[in-house]
mmCIF file of C-alpha atoms in Angstrom:
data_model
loop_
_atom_site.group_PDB
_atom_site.id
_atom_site.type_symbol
_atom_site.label_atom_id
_atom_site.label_comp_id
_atom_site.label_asym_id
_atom_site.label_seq_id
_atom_site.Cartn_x
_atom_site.Cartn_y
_atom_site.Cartn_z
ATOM 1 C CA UNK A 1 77.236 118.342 97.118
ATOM 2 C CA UNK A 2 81.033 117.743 96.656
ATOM 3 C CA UNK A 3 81.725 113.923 95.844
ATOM 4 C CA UNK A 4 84.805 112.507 97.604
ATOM 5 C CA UNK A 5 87.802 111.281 95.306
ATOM 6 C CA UNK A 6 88.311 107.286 94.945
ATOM 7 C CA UNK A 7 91.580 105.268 94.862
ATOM 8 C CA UNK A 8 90.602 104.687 91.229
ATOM 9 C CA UNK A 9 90.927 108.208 90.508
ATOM 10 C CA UNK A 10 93.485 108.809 92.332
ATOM 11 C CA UNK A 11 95.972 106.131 90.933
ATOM 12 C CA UNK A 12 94.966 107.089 87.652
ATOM 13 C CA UNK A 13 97.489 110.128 87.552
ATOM 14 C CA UNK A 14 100.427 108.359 89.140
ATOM 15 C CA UNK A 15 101.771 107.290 85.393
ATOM 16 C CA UNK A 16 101.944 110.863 84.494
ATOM 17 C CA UNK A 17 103.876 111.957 87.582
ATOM 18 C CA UNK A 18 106.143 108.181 87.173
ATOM 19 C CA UNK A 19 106.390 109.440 83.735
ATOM 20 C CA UNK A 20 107.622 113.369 85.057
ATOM 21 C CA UNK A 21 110.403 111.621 87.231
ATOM 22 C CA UNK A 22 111.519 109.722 84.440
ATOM 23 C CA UNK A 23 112.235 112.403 81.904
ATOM 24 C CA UNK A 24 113.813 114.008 84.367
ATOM 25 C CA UNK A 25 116.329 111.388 85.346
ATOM 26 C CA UNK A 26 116.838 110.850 81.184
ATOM 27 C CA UNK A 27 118.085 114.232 81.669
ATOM 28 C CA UNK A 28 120.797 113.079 83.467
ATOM 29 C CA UNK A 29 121.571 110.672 81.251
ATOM 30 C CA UNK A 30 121.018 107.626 84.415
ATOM 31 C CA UNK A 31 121.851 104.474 82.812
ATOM 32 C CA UNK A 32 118.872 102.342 82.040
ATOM 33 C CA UNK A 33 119.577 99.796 84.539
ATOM 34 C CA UNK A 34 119.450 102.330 87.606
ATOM 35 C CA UNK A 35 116.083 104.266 85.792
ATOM 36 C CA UNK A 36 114.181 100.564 85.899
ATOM 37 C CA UNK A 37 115.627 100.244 88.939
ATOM 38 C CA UNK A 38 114.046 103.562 90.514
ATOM 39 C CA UNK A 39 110.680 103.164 88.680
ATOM 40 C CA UNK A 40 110.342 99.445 90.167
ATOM 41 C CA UNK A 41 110.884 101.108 93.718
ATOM 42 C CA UNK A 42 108.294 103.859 93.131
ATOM 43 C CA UNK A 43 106.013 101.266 92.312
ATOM 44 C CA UNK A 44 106.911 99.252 95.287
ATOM 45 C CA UNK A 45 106.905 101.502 97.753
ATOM 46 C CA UNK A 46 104.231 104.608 96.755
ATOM 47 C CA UNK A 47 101.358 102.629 95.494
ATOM 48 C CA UNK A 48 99.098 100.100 97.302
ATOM 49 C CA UNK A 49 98.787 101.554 100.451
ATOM 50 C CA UNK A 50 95.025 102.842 101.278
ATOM 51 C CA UNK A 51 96.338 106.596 100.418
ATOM 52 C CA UNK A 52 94.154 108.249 103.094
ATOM 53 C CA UNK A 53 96.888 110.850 103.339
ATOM 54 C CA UNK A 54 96.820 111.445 99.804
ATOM 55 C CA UNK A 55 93.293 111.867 98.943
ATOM 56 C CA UNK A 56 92.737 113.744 101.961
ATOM 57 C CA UNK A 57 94.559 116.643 99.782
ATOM 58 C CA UNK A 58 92.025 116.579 96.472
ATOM 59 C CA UNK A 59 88.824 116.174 98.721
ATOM 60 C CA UNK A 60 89.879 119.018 101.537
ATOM 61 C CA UNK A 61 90.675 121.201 97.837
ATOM 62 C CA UNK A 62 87.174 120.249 96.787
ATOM 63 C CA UNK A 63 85.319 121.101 99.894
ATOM 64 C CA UNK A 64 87.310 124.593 100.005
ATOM 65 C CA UNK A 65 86.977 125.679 96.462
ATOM 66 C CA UNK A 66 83.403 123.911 96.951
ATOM 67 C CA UNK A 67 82.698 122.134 93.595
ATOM 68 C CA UNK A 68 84.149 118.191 92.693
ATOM 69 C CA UNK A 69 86.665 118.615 90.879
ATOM 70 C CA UNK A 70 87.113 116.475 87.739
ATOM 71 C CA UNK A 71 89.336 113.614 87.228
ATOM 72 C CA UNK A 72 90.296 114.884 84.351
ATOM 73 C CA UNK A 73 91.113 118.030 84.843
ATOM 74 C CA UNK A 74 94.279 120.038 85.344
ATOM 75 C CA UNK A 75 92.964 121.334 88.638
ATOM 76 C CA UNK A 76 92.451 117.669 89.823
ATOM 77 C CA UNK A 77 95.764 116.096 88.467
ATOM 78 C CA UNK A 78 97.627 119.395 90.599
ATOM 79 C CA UNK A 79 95.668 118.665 93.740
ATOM 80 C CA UNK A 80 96.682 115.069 93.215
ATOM 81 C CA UNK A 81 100.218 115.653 92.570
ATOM 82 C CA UNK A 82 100.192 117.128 95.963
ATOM 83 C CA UNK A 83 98.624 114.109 97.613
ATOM 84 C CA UNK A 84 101.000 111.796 95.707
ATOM 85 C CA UNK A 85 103.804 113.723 96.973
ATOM 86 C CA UNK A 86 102.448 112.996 100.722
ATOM 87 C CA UNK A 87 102.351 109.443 99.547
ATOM 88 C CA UNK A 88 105.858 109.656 98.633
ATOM 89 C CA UNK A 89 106.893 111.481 102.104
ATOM 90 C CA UNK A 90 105.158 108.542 103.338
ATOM 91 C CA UNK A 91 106.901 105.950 101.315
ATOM 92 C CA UNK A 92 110.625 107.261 102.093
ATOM 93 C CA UNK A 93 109.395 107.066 105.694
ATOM 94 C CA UNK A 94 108.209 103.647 106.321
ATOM 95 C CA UNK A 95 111.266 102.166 103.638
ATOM 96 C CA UNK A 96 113.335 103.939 106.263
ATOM 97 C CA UNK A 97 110.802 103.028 109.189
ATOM 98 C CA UNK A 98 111.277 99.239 107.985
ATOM 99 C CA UNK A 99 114.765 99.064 108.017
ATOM 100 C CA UNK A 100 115.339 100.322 111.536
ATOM 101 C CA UNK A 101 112.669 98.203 113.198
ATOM 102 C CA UNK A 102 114.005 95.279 111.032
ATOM 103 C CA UNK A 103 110.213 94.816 109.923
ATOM 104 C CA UNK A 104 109.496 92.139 107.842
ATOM 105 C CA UNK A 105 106.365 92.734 105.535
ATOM 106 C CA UNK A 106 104.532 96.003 104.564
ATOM 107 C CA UNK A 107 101.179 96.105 103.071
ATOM 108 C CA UNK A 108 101.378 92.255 102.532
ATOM 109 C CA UNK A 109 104.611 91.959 100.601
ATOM 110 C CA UNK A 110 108.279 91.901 101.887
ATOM 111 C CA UNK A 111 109.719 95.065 102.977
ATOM 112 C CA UNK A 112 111.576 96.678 100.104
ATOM 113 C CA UNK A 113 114.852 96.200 101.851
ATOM 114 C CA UNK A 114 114.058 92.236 101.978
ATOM 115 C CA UNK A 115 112.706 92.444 98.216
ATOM 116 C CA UNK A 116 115.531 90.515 95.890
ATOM 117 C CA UNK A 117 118.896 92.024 95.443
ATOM 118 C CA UNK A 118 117.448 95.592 97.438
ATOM 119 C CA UNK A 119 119.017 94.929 101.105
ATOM 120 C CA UNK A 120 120.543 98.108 101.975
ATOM 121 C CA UNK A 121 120.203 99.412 98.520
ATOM 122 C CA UNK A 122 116.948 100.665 100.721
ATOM 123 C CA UNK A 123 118.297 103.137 102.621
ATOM 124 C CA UNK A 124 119.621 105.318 98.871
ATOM 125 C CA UNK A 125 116.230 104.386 97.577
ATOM 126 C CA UNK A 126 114.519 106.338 100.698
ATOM 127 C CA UNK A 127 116.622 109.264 99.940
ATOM 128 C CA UNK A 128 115.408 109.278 96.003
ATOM 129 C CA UNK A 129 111.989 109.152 97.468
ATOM 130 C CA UNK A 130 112.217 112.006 99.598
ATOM 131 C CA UNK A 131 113.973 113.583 96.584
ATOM 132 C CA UNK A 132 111.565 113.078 94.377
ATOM 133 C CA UNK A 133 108.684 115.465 96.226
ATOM 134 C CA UNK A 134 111.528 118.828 95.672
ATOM 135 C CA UNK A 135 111.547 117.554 91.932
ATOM 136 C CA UNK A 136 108.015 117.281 90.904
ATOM 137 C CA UNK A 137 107.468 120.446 93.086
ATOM 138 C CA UNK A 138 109.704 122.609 91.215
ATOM 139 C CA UNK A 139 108.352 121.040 87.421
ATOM 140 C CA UNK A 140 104.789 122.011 88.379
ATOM 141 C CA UNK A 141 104.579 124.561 91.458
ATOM 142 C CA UNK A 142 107.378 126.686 90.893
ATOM 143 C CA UNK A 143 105.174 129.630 89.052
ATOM 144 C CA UNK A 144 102.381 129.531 92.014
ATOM 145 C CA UNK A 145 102.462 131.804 94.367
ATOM 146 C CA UNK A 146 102.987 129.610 97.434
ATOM 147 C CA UNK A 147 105.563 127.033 95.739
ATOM 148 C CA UNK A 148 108.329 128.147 98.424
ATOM 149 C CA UNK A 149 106.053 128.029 101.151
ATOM 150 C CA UNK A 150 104.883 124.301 100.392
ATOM 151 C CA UNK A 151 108.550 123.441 100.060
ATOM 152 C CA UNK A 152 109.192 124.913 103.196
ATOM 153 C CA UNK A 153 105.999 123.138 104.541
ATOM 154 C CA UNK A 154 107.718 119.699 103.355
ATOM 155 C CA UNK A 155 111.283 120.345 104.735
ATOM 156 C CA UNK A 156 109.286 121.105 108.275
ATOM 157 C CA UNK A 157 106.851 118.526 108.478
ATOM 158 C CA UNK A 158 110.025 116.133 107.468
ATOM 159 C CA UNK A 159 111.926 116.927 110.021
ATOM 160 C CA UNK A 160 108.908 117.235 112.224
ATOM 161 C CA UNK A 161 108.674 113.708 111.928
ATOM 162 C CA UNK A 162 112.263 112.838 111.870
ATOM 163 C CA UNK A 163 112.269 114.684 115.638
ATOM 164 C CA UNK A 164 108.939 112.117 116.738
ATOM 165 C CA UNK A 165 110.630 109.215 114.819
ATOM 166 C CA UNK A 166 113.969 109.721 117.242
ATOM 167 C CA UNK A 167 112.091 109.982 120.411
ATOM 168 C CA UNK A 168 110.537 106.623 119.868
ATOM 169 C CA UNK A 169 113.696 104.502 118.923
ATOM 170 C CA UNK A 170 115.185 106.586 121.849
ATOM 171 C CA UNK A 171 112.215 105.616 124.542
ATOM 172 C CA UNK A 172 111.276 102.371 123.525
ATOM 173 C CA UNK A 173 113.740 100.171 121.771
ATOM 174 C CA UNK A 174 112.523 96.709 121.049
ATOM 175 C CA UNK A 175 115.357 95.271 122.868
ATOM 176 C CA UNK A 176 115.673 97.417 126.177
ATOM 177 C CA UNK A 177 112.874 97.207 128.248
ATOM 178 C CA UNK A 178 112.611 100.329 130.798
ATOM 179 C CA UNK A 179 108.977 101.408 131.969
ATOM 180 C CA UNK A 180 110.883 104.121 133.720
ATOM 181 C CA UNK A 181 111.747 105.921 130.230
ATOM 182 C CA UNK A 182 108.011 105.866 129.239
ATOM 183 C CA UNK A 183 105.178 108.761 130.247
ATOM 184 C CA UNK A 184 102.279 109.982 128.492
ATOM 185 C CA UNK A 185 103.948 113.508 127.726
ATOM 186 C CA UNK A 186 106.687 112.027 125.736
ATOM 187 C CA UNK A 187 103.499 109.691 123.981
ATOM 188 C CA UNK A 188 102.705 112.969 123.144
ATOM 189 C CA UNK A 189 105.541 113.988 122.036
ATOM 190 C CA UNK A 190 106.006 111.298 119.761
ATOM 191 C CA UNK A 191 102.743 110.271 118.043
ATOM 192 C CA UNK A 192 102.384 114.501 117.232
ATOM 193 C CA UNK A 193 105.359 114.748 115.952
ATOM 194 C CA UNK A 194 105.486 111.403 114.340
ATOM 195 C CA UNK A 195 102.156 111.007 113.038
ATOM 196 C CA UNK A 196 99.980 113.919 113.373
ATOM 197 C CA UNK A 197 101.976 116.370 111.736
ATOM 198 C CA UNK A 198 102.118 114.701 108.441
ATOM 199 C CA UNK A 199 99.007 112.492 108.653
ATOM 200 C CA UNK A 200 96.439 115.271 109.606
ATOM 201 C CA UNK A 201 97.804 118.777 109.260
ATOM 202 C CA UNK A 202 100.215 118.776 106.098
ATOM 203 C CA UNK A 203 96.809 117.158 103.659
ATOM 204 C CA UNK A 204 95.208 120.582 104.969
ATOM 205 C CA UNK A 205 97.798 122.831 104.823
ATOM 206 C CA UNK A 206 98.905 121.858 101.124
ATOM 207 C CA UNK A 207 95.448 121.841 99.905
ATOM 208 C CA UNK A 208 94.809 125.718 101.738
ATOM 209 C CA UNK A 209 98.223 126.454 99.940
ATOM 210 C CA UNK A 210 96.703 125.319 96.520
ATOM 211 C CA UNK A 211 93.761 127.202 96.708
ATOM 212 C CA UNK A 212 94.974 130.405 97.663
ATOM 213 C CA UNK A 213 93.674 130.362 101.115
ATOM 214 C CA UNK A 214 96.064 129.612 103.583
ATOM 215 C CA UNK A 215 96.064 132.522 105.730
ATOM 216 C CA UNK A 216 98.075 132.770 109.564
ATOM 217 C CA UNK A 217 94.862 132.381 110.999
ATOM 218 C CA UNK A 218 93.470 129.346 108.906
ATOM 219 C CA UNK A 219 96.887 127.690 109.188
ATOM 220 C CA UNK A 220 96.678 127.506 112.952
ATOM 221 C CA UNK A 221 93.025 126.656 113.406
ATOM 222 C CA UNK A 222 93.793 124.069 111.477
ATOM 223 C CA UNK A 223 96.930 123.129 113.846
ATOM 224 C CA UNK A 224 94.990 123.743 116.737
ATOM 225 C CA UNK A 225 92.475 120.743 115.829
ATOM 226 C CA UNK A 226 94.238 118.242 113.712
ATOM 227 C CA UNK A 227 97.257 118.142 116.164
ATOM 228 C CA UNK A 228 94.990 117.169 118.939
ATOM 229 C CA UNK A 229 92.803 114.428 116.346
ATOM 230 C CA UNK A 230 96.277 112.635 115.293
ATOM 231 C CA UNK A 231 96.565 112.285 118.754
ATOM 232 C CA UNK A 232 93.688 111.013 119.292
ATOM 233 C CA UNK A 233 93.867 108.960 116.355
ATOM 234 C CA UNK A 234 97.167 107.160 118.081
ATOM 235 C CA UNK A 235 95.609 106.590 121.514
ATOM 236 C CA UNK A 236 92.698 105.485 119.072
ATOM 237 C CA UNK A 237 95.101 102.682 117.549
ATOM 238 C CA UNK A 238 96.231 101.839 120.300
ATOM 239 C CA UNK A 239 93.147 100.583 121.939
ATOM 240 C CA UNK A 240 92.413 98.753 118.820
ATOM 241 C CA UNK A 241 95.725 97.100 118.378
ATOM 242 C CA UNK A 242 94.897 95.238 122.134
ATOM 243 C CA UNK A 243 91.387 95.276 122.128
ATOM 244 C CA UNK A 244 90.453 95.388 118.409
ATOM 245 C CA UNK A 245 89.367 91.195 116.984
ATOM 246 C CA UNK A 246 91.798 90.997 114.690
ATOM 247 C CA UNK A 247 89.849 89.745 111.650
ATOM 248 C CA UNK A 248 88.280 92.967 111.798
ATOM 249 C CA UNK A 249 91.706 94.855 112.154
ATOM 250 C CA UNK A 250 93.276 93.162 109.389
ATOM 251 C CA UNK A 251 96.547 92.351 111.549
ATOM 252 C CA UNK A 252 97.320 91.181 114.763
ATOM 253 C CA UNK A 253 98.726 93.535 117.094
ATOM 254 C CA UNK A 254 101.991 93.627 118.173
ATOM 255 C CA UNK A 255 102.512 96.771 120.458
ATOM 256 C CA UNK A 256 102.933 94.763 123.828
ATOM 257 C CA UNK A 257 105.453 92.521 122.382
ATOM 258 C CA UNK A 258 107.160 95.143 120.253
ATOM 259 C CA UNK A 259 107.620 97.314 123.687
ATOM 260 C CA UNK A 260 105.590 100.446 122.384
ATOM 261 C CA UNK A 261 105.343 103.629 124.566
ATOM 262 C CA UNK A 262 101.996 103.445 123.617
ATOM 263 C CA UNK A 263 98.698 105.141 125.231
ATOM 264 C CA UNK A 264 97.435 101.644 127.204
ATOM 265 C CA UNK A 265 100.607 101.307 128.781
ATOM 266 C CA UNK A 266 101.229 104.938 130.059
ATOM 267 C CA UNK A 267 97.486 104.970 131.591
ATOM 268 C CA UNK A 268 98.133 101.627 132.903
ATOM 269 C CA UNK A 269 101.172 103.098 134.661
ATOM 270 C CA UNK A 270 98.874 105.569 136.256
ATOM 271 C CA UNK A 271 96.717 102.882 137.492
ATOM 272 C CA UNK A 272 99.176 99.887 138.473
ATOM 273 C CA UNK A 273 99.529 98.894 142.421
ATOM 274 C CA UNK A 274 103.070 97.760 143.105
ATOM 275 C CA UNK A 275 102.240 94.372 142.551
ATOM 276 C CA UNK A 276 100.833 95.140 139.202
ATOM 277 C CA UNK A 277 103.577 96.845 138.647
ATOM 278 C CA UNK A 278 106.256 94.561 138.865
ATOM 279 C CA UNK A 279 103.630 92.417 136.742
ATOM 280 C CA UNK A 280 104.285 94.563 133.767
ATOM 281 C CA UNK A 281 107.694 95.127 134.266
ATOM 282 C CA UNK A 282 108.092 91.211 134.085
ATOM 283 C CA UNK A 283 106.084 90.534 131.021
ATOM 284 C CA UNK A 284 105.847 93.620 128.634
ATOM 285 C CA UNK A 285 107.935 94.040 125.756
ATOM 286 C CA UNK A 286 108.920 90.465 125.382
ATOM 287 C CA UNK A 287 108.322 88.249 122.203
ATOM 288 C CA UNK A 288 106.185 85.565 123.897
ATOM 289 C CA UNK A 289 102.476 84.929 123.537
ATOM 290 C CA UNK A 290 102.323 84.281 127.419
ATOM 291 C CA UNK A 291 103.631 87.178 128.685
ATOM 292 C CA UNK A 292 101.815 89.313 126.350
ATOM 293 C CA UNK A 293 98.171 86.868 127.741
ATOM 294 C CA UNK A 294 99.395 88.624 130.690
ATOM 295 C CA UNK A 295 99.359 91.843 130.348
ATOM 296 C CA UNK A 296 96.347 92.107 128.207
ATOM 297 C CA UNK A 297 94.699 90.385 130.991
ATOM 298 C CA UNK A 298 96.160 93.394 132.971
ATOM 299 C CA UNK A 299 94.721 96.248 130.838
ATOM 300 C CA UNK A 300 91.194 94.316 131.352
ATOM 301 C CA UNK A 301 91.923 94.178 135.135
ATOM 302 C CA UNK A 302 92.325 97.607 135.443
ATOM 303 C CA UNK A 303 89.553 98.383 132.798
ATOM 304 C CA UNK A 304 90.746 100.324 130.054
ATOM 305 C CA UNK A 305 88.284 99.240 127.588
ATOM 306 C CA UNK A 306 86.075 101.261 129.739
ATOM 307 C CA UNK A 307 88.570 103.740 130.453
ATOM 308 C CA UNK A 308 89.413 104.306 126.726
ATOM 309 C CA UNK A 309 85.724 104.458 125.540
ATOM 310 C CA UNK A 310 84.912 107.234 127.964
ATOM 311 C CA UNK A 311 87.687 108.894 126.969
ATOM 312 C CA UNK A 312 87.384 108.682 123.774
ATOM 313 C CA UNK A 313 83.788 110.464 123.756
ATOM 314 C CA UNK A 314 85.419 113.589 126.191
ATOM 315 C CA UNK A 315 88.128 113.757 123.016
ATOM 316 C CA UNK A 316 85.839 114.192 120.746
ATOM 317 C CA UNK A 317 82.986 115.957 122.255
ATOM 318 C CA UNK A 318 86.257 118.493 122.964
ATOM 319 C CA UNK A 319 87.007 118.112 118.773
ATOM 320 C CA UNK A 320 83.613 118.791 118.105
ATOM 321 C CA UNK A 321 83.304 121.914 120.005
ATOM 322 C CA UNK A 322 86.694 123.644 118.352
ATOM 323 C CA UNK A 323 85.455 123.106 114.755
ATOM 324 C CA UNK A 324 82.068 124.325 115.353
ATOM 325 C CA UNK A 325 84.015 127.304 116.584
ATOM 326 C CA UNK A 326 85.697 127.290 113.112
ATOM 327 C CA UNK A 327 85.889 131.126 111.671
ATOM 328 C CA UNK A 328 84.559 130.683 107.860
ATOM 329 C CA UNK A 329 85.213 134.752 106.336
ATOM 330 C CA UNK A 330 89.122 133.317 105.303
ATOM 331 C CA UNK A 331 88.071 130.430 103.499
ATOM 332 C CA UNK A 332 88.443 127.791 105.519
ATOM 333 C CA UNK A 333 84.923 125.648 106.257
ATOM 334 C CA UNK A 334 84.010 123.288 109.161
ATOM 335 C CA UNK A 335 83.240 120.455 106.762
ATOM 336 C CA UNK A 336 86.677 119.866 106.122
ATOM 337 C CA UNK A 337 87.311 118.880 109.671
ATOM 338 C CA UNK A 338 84.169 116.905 110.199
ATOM 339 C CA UNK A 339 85.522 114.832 107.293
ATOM 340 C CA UNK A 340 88.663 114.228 108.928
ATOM 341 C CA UNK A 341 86.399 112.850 112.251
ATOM 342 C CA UNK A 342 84.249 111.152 110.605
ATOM 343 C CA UNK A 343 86.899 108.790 108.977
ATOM 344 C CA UNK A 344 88.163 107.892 112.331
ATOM 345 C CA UNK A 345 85.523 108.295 115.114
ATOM 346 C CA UNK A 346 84.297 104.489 116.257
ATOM 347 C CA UNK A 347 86.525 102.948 113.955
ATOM 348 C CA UNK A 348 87.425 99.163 114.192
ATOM 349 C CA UNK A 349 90.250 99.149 111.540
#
């Protein structure tokens, strides 16, 4: 029975790979001030988060190569250098992410661009982030036989992201409120590309890179069901950031006031009467309590709870049928999907 990795674990190599990006600045010769000053926002910004993303890496490795692999080993720190360089995709993102939605705390501290003396100090610290992944690549994957395709994987799921990242500022800025500019295809559009490529596919794709098994036909039956689970996954936050307690959730939701082309509001769209309509137009994406009362009260009118929670069983009943279909003879194994949907089916957080 393989054993699933733990934060513990998995924080317990991030010195070494702090440690790699150091020498290799001291290479340079980077003055000491600007060295602290990277290390502090590596800190910041990589570690603390839950690291599902990360982990996902090391325990889809395990279930492939079929054996836990030891926290101590060389085959665990490499696995984990690969998850920690998701995490650092990650971190560049939501730096970046932060400043553009002028975001005020992440992971309950300030932003790093609101940290002391950072401002937009934050936007050259993103880049270093980012930079950092092609760095610790090159120090320990450059003799493996796949080390150009995971950079390539890297430079696509970036810009991937970049592409799903545009189309949301584009179709729902917080200050511009135009229900017109919002449909469910580019939701779509937006939470794969902005979300499902990196969350779900690129942990699998690495780890079948590491191990030697990423074949055509592994790569895209693993595209063909964890495109279609991020994007259930966003339609799955969604519901939860309106209908979710928010004890439970951790945070109170903000999607309503924050304008979000988000999944309730398309199918609400679908639903609305004129009246309703004009309703929504009137009260969504403004920063008042009220008007957001409103249009929750809206959603509950026109049932989505309901609609959600029967949809929600149709999405994965569908999931569940493509990964029992899941062709075993290259490597790849069912159980690292059912992993993936088990982490995320009924969750309340």
């Amino acid at each position: 029975m393989v054993s699933a990795t733990t934060i513990k674990e998995f924080e317990s190599v991030w010195p070494r790979i702090v440690g790699d990006l150091e020498a290799h600045c001291k290479h340079y010769k980077l003055p000491k001030q600007s060295l602290d000053w990277f290390v502090q926002s590596l800190n910041y910004n990589t570690v603390g988060g839950k690291c599902n993303r990360g982990m996902s890496v090391i325990d889809t490795s395990s279930i492939l190569l079929d054996k836990t692999l030891s926290p101590t080993s060389e085959e665990y720190f490499q696995a984990a250098l690969l998850g920690w360089l998701v995490e650092l995709l990650q971190a560049f993102f939501l730096v970046s992410d932060d400043i553009m939605d002028a975001s005020k705390t992440r992971r309950g501290q300030p932003c790093w661009y609101l940290a002391p003396k950072v401002g937009m100090i934050a936007i050259n610290d993103a880049f270093l982030l980012e930079g950092a992944i092609y760095v610790l690549l090159k120090k320990h994957f450059r003799p493996h036989a796949s080390y150009i395709d995971m950079v390539e994987l890297f430079h696509e799921t970036s810009f991937q992201t970049e592409l799903g990242q545009c189309c949301d500022l584009l179709t729902a800025p917080e200050d511009e409120v135009d229900l017109n500019n919002f449909s469910l295809d580019k939701f779509s559009f937006i939470v794969i590309f902005k979300t499902a490529y990196y969350s779900f596919y690129l942990p699998v794709a690495l780890a079948l890179l590491y191990i030697g098994a990423a074949t055509p036909k592994n790569l895209q039956t693993s595209l063909d069901i964890l495109i279609p689970m991020g994007e259930y996954f966003q339609a799955q936050d969604d519901y939860l950031d309106a209908f979710a307690d928010p004890e439970t959730l951790g945070k109170i939701g903000t999607d309503i006031q924050d304008n979000k082309c988000s999944w309730l509001i398309n199918q609400a769209l679908k639903k609305v009467t004129p009246e309703q309509r004009k309703l929504l137009e009137e009260n969504y994406g403004q920063k008042d309590a009220a008007k957001e009362a409103k249009v929750k009260a809206l959603y509950h009118e026109l049932k989505l709870k309901e609609f959600y929670e029967q949809w929600e069983e149709e999405r994965v009943t569908d999931l569940k049928t493509k990964i029992d279909k899941v062709d075993e003879s290259e490597g790849l194994k069912k159980t690292v999907f059912e992993a993936f949907l088990k982490k995320i089916y009924k969750r309340s957080k």
